[in-house]
Each structure stands twice: as C-alpha cells, then as structure tokens.
Coordinates of C-alpha atoms in Angstrom, one line a residue:
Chain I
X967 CA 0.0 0.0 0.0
X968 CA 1.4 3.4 -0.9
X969 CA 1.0 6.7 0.8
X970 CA 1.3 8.2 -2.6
X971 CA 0.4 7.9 -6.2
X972 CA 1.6 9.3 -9.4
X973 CA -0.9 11.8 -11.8
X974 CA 0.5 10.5 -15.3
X975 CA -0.5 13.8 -17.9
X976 CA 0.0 13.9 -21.5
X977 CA 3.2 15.4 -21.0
X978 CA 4.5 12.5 -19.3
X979 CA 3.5 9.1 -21.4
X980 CA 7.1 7.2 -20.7
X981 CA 7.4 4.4 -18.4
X982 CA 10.3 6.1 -16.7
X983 CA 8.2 8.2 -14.9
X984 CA 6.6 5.0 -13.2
X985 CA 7.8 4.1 -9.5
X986 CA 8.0 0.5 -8.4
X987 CA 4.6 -0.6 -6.0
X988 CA 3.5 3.3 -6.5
X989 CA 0.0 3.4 -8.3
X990 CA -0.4 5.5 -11.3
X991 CA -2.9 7.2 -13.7
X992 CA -3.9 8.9 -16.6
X993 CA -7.4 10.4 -17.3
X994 CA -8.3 11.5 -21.1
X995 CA -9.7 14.5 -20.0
X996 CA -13.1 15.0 -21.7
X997 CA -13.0 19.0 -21.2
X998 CA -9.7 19.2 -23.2
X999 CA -10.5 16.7 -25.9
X1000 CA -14.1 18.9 -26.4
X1001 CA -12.4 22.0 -26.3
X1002 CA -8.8 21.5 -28.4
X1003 CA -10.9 19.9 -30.5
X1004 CA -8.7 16.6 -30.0
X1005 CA -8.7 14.7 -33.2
X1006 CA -9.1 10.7 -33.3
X1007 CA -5.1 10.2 -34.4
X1008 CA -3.8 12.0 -31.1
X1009 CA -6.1 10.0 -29.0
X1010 CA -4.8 6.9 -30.7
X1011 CA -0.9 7.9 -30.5
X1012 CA -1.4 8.9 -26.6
X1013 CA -3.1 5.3 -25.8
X1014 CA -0.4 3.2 -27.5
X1015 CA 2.1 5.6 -25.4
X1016 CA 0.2 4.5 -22.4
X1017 CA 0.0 0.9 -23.6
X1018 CA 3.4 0.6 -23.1
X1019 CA 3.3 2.0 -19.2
X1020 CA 3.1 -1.5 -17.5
X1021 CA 0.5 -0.9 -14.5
X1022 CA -0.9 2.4 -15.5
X1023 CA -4.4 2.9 -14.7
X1024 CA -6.3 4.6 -17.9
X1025 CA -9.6 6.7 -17.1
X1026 CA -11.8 9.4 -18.9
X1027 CA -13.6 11.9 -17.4
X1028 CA -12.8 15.3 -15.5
X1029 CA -8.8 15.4 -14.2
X1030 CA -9.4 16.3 -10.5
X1031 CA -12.2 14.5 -9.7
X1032 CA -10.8 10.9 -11.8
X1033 CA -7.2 11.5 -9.6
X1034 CA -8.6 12.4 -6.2
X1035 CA -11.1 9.4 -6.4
X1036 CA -7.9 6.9 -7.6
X1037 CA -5.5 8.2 -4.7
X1038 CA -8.6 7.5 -2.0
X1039 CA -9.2 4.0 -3.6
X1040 CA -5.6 3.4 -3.2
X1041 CA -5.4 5.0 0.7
X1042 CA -3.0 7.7 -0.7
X1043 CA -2.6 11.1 0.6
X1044 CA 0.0 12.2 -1.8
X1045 CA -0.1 12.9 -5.4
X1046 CA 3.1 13.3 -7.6
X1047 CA 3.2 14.6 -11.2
X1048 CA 5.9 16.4 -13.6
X1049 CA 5.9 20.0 -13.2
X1050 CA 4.6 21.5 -16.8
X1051 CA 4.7 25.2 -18.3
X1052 CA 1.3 24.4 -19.6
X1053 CA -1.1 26.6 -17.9
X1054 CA -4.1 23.8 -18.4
X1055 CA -1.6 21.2 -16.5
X1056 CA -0.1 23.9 -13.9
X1057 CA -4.1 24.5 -13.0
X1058 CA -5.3 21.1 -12.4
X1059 CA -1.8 20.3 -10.2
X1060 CA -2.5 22.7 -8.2
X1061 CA -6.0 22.0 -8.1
X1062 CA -5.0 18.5 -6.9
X1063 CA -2.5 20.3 -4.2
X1064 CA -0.1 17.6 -6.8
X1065 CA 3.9 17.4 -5.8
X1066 CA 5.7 18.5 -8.6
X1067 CA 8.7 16.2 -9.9
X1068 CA 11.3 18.2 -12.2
X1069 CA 12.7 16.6 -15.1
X1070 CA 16.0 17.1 -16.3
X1071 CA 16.6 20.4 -17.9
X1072 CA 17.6 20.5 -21.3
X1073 CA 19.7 24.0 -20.2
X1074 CA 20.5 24.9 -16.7
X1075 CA 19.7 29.2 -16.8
X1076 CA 19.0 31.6 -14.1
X1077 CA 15.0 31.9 -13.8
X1078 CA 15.7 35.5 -15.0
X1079 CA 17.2 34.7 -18.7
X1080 CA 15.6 37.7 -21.1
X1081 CA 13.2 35.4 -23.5
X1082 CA 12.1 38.3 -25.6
X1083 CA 13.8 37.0 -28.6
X1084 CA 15.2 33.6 -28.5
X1085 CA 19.0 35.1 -29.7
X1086 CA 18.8 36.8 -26.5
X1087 CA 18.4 33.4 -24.6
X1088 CA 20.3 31.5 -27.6
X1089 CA 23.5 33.9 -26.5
X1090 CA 22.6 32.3 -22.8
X1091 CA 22.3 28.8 -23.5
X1092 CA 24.8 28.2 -26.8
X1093 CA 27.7 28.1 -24.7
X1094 CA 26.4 25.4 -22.0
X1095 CA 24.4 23.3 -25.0
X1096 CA 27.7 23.2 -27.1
X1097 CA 30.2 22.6 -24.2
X1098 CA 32.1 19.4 -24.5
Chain Q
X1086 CA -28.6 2.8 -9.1
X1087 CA -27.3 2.2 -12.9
X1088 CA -24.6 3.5 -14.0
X1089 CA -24.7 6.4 -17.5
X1090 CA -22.2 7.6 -19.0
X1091 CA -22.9 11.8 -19.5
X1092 CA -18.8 12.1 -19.4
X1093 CA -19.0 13.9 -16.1
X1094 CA -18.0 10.7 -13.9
X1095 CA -14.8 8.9 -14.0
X1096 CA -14.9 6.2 -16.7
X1097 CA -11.9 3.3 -16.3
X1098 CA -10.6 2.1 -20.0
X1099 CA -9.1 -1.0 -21.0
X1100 CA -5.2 -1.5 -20.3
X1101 CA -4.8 -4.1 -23.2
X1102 CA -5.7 -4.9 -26.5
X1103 CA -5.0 -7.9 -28.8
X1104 CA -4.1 -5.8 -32.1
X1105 CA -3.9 -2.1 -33.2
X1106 CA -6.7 -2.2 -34.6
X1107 CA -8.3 -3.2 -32.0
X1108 CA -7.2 -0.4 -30.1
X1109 CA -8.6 1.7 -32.7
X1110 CA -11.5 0.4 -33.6
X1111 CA -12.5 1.1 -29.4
X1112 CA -10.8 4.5 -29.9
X1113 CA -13.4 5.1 -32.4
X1114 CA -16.7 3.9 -30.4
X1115 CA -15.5 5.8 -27.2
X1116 CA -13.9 8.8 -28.6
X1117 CA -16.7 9.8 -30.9
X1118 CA -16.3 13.7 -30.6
X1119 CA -12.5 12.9 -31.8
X1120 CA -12.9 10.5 -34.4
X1121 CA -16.1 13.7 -35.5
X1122 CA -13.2 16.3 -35.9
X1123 CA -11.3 14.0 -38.2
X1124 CA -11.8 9.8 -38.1
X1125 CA -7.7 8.9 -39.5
X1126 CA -5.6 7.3 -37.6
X1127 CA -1.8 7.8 -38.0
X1128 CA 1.0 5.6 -39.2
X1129 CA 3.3 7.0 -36.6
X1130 CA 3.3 4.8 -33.6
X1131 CA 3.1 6.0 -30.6
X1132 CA 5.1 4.7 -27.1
X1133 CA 8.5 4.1 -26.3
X1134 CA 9.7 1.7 -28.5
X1135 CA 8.9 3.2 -31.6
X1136 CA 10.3 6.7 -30.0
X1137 CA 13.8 4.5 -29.2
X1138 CA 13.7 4.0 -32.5
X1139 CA 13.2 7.5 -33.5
X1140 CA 16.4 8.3 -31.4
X1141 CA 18.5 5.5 -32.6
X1142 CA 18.5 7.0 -36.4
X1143 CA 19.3 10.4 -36.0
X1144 CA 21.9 12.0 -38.2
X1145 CA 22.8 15.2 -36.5
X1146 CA 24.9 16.0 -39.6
X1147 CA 22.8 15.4 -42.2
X1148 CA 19.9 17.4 -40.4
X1149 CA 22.4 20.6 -40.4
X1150 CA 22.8 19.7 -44.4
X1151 CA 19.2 19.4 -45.1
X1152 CA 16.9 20.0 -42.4
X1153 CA 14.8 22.7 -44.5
X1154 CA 13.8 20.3 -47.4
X1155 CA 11.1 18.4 -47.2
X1156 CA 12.8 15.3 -48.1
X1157 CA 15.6 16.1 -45.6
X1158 CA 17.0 14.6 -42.6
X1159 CA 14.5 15.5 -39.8
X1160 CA 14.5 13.4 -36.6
X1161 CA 10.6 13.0 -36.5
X1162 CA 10.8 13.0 -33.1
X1163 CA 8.4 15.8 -31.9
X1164 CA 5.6 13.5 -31.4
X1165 CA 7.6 11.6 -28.7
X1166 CA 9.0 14.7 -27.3
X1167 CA 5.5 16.6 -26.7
X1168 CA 4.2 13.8 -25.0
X1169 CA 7.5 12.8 -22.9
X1170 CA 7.9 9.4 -23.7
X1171 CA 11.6 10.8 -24.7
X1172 CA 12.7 14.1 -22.6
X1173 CA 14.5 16.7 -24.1
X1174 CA 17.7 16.1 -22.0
X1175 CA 17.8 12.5 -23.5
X1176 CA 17.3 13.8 -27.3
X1177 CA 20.2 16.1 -26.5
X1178 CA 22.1 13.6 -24.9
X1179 CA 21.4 10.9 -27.6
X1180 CA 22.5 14.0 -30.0
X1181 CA 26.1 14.4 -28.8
X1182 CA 26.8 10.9 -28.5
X1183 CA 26.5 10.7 -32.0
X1184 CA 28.8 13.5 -33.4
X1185 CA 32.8 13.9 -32.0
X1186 CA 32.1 17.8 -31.0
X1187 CA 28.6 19.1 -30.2
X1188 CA 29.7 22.0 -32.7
X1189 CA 28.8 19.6 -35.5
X1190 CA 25.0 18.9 -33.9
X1191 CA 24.7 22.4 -33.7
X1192 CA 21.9 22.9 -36.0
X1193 CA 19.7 19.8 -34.1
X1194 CA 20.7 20.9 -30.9
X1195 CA 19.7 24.6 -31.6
X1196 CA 16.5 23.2 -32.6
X1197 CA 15.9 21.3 -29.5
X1198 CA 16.9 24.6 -27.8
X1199 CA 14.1 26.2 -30.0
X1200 CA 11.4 23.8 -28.0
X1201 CA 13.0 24.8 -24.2
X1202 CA 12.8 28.5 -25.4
X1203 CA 8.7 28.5 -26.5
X1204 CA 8.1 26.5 -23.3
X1205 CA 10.0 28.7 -20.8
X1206 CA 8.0 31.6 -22.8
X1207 CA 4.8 29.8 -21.9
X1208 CA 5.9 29.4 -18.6
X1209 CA 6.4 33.2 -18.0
X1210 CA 2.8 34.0 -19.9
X1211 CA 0.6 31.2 -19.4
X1212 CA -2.9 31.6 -21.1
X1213 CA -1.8 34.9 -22.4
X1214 CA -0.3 32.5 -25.0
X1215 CA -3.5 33.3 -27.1
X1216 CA -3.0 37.0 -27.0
X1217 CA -1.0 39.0 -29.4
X1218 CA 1.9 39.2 -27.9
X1219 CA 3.0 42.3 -30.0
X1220 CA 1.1 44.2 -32.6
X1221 CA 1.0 42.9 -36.2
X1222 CA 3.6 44.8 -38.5
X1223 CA 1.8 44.2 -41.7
X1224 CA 0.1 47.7 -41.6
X1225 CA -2.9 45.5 -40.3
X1226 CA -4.5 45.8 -36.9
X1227 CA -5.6 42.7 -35.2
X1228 CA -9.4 43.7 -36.1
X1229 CA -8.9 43.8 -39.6
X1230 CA -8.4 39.9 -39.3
X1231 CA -11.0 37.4 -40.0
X1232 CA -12.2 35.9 -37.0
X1233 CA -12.7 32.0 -39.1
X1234 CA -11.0 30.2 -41.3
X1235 CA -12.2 29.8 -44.4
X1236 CA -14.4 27.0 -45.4
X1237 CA -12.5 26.1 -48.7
X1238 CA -9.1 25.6 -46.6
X1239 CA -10.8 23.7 -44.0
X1240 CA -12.1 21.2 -46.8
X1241 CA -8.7 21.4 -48.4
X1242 CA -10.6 22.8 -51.5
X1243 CA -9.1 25.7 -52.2
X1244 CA -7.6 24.6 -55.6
X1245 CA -4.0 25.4 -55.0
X1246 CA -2.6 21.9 -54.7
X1247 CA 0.6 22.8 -52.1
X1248 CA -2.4 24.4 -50.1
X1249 CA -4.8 21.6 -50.3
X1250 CA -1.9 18.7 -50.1
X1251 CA -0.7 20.1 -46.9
X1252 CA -4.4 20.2 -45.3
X1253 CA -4.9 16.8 -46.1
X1254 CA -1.1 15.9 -45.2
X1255 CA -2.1 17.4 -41.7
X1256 CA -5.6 15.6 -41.5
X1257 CA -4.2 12.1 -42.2
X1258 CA -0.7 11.9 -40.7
X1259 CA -0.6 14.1 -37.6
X1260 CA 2.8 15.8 -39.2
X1261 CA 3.6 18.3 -41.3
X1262 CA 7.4 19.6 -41.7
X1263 CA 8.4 22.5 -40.3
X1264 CA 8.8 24.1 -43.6
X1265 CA 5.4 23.1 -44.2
X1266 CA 3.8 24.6 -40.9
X1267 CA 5.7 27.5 -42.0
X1268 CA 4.3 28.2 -45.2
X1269 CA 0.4 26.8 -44.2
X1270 CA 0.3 29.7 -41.5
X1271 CA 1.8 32.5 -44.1
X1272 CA -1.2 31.5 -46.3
X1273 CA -3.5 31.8 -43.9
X1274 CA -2.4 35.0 -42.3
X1275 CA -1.3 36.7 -45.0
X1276 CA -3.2 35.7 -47.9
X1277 CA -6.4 35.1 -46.5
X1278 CA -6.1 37.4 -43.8
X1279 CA -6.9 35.7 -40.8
X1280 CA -6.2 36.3 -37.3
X1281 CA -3.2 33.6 -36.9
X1282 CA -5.4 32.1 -33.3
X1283 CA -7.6 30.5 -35.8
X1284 CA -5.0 29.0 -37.5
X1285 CA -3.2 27.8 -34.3
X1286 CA -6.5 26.3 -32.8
X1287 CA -7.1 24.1 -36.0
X1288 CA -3.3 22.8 -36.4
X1289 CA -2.9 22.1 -32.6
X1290 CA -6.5 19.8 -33.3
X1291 CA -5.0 17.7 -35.8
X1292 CA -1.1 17.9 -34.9
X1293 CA 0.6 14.4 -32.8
X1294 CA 2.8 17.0 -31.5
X1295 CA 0.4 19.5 -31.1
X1296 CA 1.7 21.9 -28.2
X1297 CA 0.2 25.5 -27.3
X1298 CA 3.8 26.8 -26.8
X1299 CA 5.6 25.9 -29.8
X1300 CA 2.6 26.0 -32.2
X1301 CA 1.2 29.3 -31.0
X1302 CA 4.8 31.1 -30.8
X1303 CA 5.1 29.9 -33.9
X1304 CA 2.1 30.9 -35.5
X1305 CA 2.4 34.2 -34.0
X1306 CA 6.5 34.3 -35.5
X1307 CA 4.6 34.0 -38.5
X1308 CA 2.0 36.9 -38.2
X1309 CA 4.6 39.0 -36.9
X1310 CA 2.9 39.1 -33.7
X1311 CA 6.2 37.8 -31.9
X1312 CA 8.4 38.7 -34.3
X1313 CA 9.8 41.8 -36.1
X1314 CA 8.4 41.0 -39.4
X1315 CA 6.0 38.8 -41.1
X1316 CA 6.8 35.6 -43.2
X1317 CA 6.0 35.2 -46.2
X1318 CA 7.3 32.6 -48.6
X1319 CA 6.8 33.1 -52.8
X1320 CA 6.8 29.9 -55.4
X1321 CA 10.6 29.6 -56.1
X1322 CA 11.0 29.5 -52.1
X1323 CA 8.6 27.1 -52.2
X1324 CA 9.5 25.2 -55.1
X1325 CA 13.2 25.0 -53.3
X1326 CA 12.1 23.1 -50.1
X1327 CA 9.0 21.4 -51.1
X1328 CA 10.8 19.3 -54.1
X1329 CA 8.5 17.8 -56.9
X1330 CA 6.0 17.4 -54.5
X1331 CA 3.9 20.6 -55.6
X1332 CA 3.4 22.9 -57.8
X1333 CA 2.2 25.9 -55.7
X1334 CA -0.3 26.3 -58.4
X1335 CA -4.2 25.7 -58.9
X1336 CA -5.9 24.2 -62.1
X1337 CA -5.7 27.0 -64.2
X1338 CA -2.0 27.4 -63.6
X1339 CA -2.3 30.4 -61.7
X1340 CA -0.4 30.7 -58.3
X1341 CA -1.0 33.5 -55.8
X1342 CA 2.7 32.7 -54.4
X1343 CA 4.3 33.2 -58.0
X1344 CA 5.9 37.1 -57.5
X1345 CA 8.8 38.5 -56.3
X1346 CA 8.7 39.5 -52.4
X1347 CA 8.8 43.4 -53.2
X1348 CA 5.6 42.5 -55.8
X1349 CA 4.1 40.0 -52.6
X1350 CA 5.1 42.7 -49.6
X1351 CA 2.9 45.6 -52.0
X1352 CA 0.1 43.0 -52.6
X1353 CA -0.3 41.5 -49.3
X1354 CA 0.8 44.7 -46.1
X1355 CA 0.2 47.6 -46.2

C-alpha cells in the first residue's frame, strides 16, 4: 500500500516516470479533448504511449475528480506529477495540491534569462548546450 | 442505481488490447467527438519503443545539411518529445553521443533549444499565449483579421494543390514539416487574412505534437505578432524546399505565391 500515487498527464507518457509498487494514472480529459478539438489520431498515438506503461491505470472523465477518487481507492494522501509550463496542466496540479517532480533540464539558466527573442536566450544557453 | 455515461464521472478504460486495430476500432466507439473532428488514424506509432527508434536513427549532420527540405533529414521526433515518452535532455544527450564535437550537432541541438525557449516563454505567460503578444507589422490591426477560417481551406478545397496537399497531409498523418507549418500559416495570415489564433487552434486539433507553446509562438513568428516582421514565402522558395511534390499552383496554372517578395510585400501589407 502506498501513501502516494503518481498523476500521469499527457506530458509525461514514458514508463520512466513510473515508481516501483506506486499506483499510477492517466485520465483522457473530456474538457480538453471537447475543447482543443482533439482529433481521433492524437487520442490513438497517446493510448499506444500508455499501452506501453506497464500498471498504469487509464480513465476518462474530469482530471481532479478521476485522480482524487484513484489516490482515495488506493489509501493515498500524496499525489506526484511532472511539473509542466502548460497553464491547463499547472491548474489542475494545483488543483489536486499535486507534488511537482522536475525533469532534467535541457539548459540549466537563471530563472531571470531575457526570453524576448530567442537570440537573446540562444547567446545564454549556446555556450552550456555546445560545451564538451 | 445504474450506472450512465454523461462524461461527467470517471470512466476506467481497457489496459490491453489484442491488435492495433483493436485499439482503434474502441478508440473510435469511445472517442466519438475525436474521431467527428477527423476519423484517420496515424502511421506513426506512438510509445517508447517506436520513439527508441526514432532516437537511434538520428543524423545530427545530415539534419544541419538538409533540415529545410522536405525530403531532408529530420528526426521525426516531436511527437515523442511533446508527450514525454523521450525528454528533451535525453534527445540532446542521444545527440552528442553521435557527433565527435557538439559543434557539428549544432543545427539539431539549436532546434531542440528552439522547444526549451517557447516552453520557458509559456511558462512566464501562461494563457496569455492566445493574445498577441505584439502588434502585427503588416500595416494590419488585429481587427482587420478574420475571426474563421475559411471553409474552402478547412475542406482542403481551395484549388492550389501545395495548399490543399498540406491540409490533407495534416488531417491524415498528424505531421507536417516545419517548412510546411511554416508556409500553411503564411497563407493563412497573409493571404487570406486571418487572425493567426484561428489557425493555431485548428493545427494544434489535428497535430501528434500539437503543443500550445511551440505551435502558438510559432504561428504568432509567422503573423509578426512575436516577431519583427512577417513571413512570407513566394513559389521559387517554395518550389526550393517542397521538391516535386507541388506545384504551388491551382488548375488553371495560376499561383497567388508566383511574385517577387517586393511584388508579394505591396500586394499583401500595407
């Protein structure tokens, strides 16, 4: 019995971000796929993803409500996900009060790096992406 | 008390299935609203086998040669990469293990930088993604934009066969090069004069990659709304990248794309 289970979003459909006895799910979320429009050939490339997650739990419906009900089933009072930039996925983390894992950064900058034109950040990060 | 399905309560979904197309054969019965929009199904696989796959036949040097032509060297791996069955630390990673100095990946690697960039933008503005970020420099104000996109691209019926082939392209594969996005989204801003959230709304529908930072910086790089000038593209440039594919023009032989860009900047800004 875990004290904590994984949110799997669709930013995060590799089995490296499964944990050994930890549960884990993914919801389809019905409010996105109405409103993006979500054509058939995205739902079908995001379910193969999943089918090769051994263990992961696949639901539809709204995000908050399909996760909270899964971590009760499962006795868990913690909820883990992958930090995102994607305001849709920042909302319903924090809706769910989720723990945010961090991924490797591609680039290691200061929070501060000037994005208004990517040369700006590109004269930042060329030096640390091209390092031997 | 019975249970309904009005999509409001949590519905579990199968874990396995015997074949693909038994996977999409339920995708269709289940996902009806999806399969509505458009009802193909890709021949890019998703999951991380074929995204292993992806990796293992990179040519970081060949994409620096020929990244820009349609028929060039791209990794096809921004599928796996929007959907983080690969990360973008282990597509750079892969990257320089394949080249002596990193200064010969530089092209791919830039490109991967390109991704981090748009996402650390969307970080910092969030929903404001939808919102011109700067005015239009076409001469244009945002109102003077059409709110739609027109019914004859939507149908891929507009006559002009690059136009029409890359709509269709987009419906049944889920891909379009970048060259391709690129020159879609300068047709429809420019040339049909519509405000480029339109545009972005439909691609990001239909695109396996689909992702609100790259797709709607993008599209706005293209209007000019985050950039310092608009893009425009005219039939040699397209001719150049596109190979034999197209002819840029429509039945009669006509091609709105066939000028010079002094004749296409008079025609289409003011």
């Amino acid at each position: 019995m875990s004290d904590t289970i994984t949110w799997v979003h669709d930013e995060m459909l590799s089995p490296r971000w499964l944990k050994p006895e930890q549960p884990a799910i993914f919801v389809f979320d019905n409010e996105w796929i109405r409103q993006g429009r979500i054509s058939l050939k995205r739902i079908v490339f995001m379910y193969e993803c999943l089918l090769e997650m051994p263990g992961v739990s696949i639901a539809r419906g709204k995000v908050a409500e399909s996760v909270v009900a899964f971590a009760a089933k499962h006795g868990a009072e913690r909820i883990e996900t992958a930090r995102s930039e994607d305001p849709r996925l920042k909302r319903q983390a924090a809706d769910l009060d989720a723990v945010l894992l961090d991924p490797e950064p591609f680039v290691a900058l200061p929070s501060d790096v000037d994005l208004k034109r990517f040369s700006r950040y590109w004269r930042k990060a060329e030096r640390l992406v091209l390092a031997k | 008390m019975l249970p309904h399905d009005d999509g409001s309560s949590p519905k579990t979904l199968p874990t396995e299935f015997a074949s693909r197309d038994d996977l999409i054969a339920f995708c269709r019965s289940e996902f009806v609203e999806s399969a509505g929009v458009d009802n193909h199904v890709s021949g890019t696989r998703g999951g991380l086998a074929a995204a292993d796959e992806r990796l293992q036949s990179i040519d970081p040097v060949a994409y620096g040669r020929t990244r820009n032509h349609y028929d060039g060297a791209v990794t096809r791996l921004s599928p796996y990469l929007r959907h983080g069955v690969i990360s973008l630390a282990e597509a750079r990673d892969q990257v320089r293990s394949l080249v002596g100095s990193p200064r010969q990946a530089e092209k791919l690697l830039q490109e991967l930088a390109w991704r981090d960039y748009y996402r650390r933008v969307l970080d910092e503005i969030g929903t404001e993604v939808w919102e011109d970020i700067e005015p239009y420099k076409t001469g244009y104000d945002a109102d003077d934009y059409a709110s739609q996109l027109p019914e004859d691209f939507v149908a891929g019926e507009t006559g002009n066969d690059f136009v029409d082939g890359t709509v269709h392209e987009l419906y049944e594969t889920g891909y379009l090069h970048n060259q391709g996005r690129m020159k879609i989204a300068a047709y429809v801003v420019h040339w049909r004069r519509v405000r480029w959230q339109a545009g972005a709304e439909w691609m990001l529908s239909h695109l396996l990659d689909g992702d609100v930072a790259s797709n709607n910086l993008s599209w706005q790089w293209v209007a000019s709304t985050f950039a310092a000038k608009p893009y425009i593209f005219n039939l040699e440039n397209l001719l150049r990248w596109t190979g034999d594919r197209f002819t840029g023009r429509g039945p009669d032989g006509d091609s709105p794309f066939d000028a010079s860009y002094d004749q296409l900047n008079d025609r289409l800004f003011v």
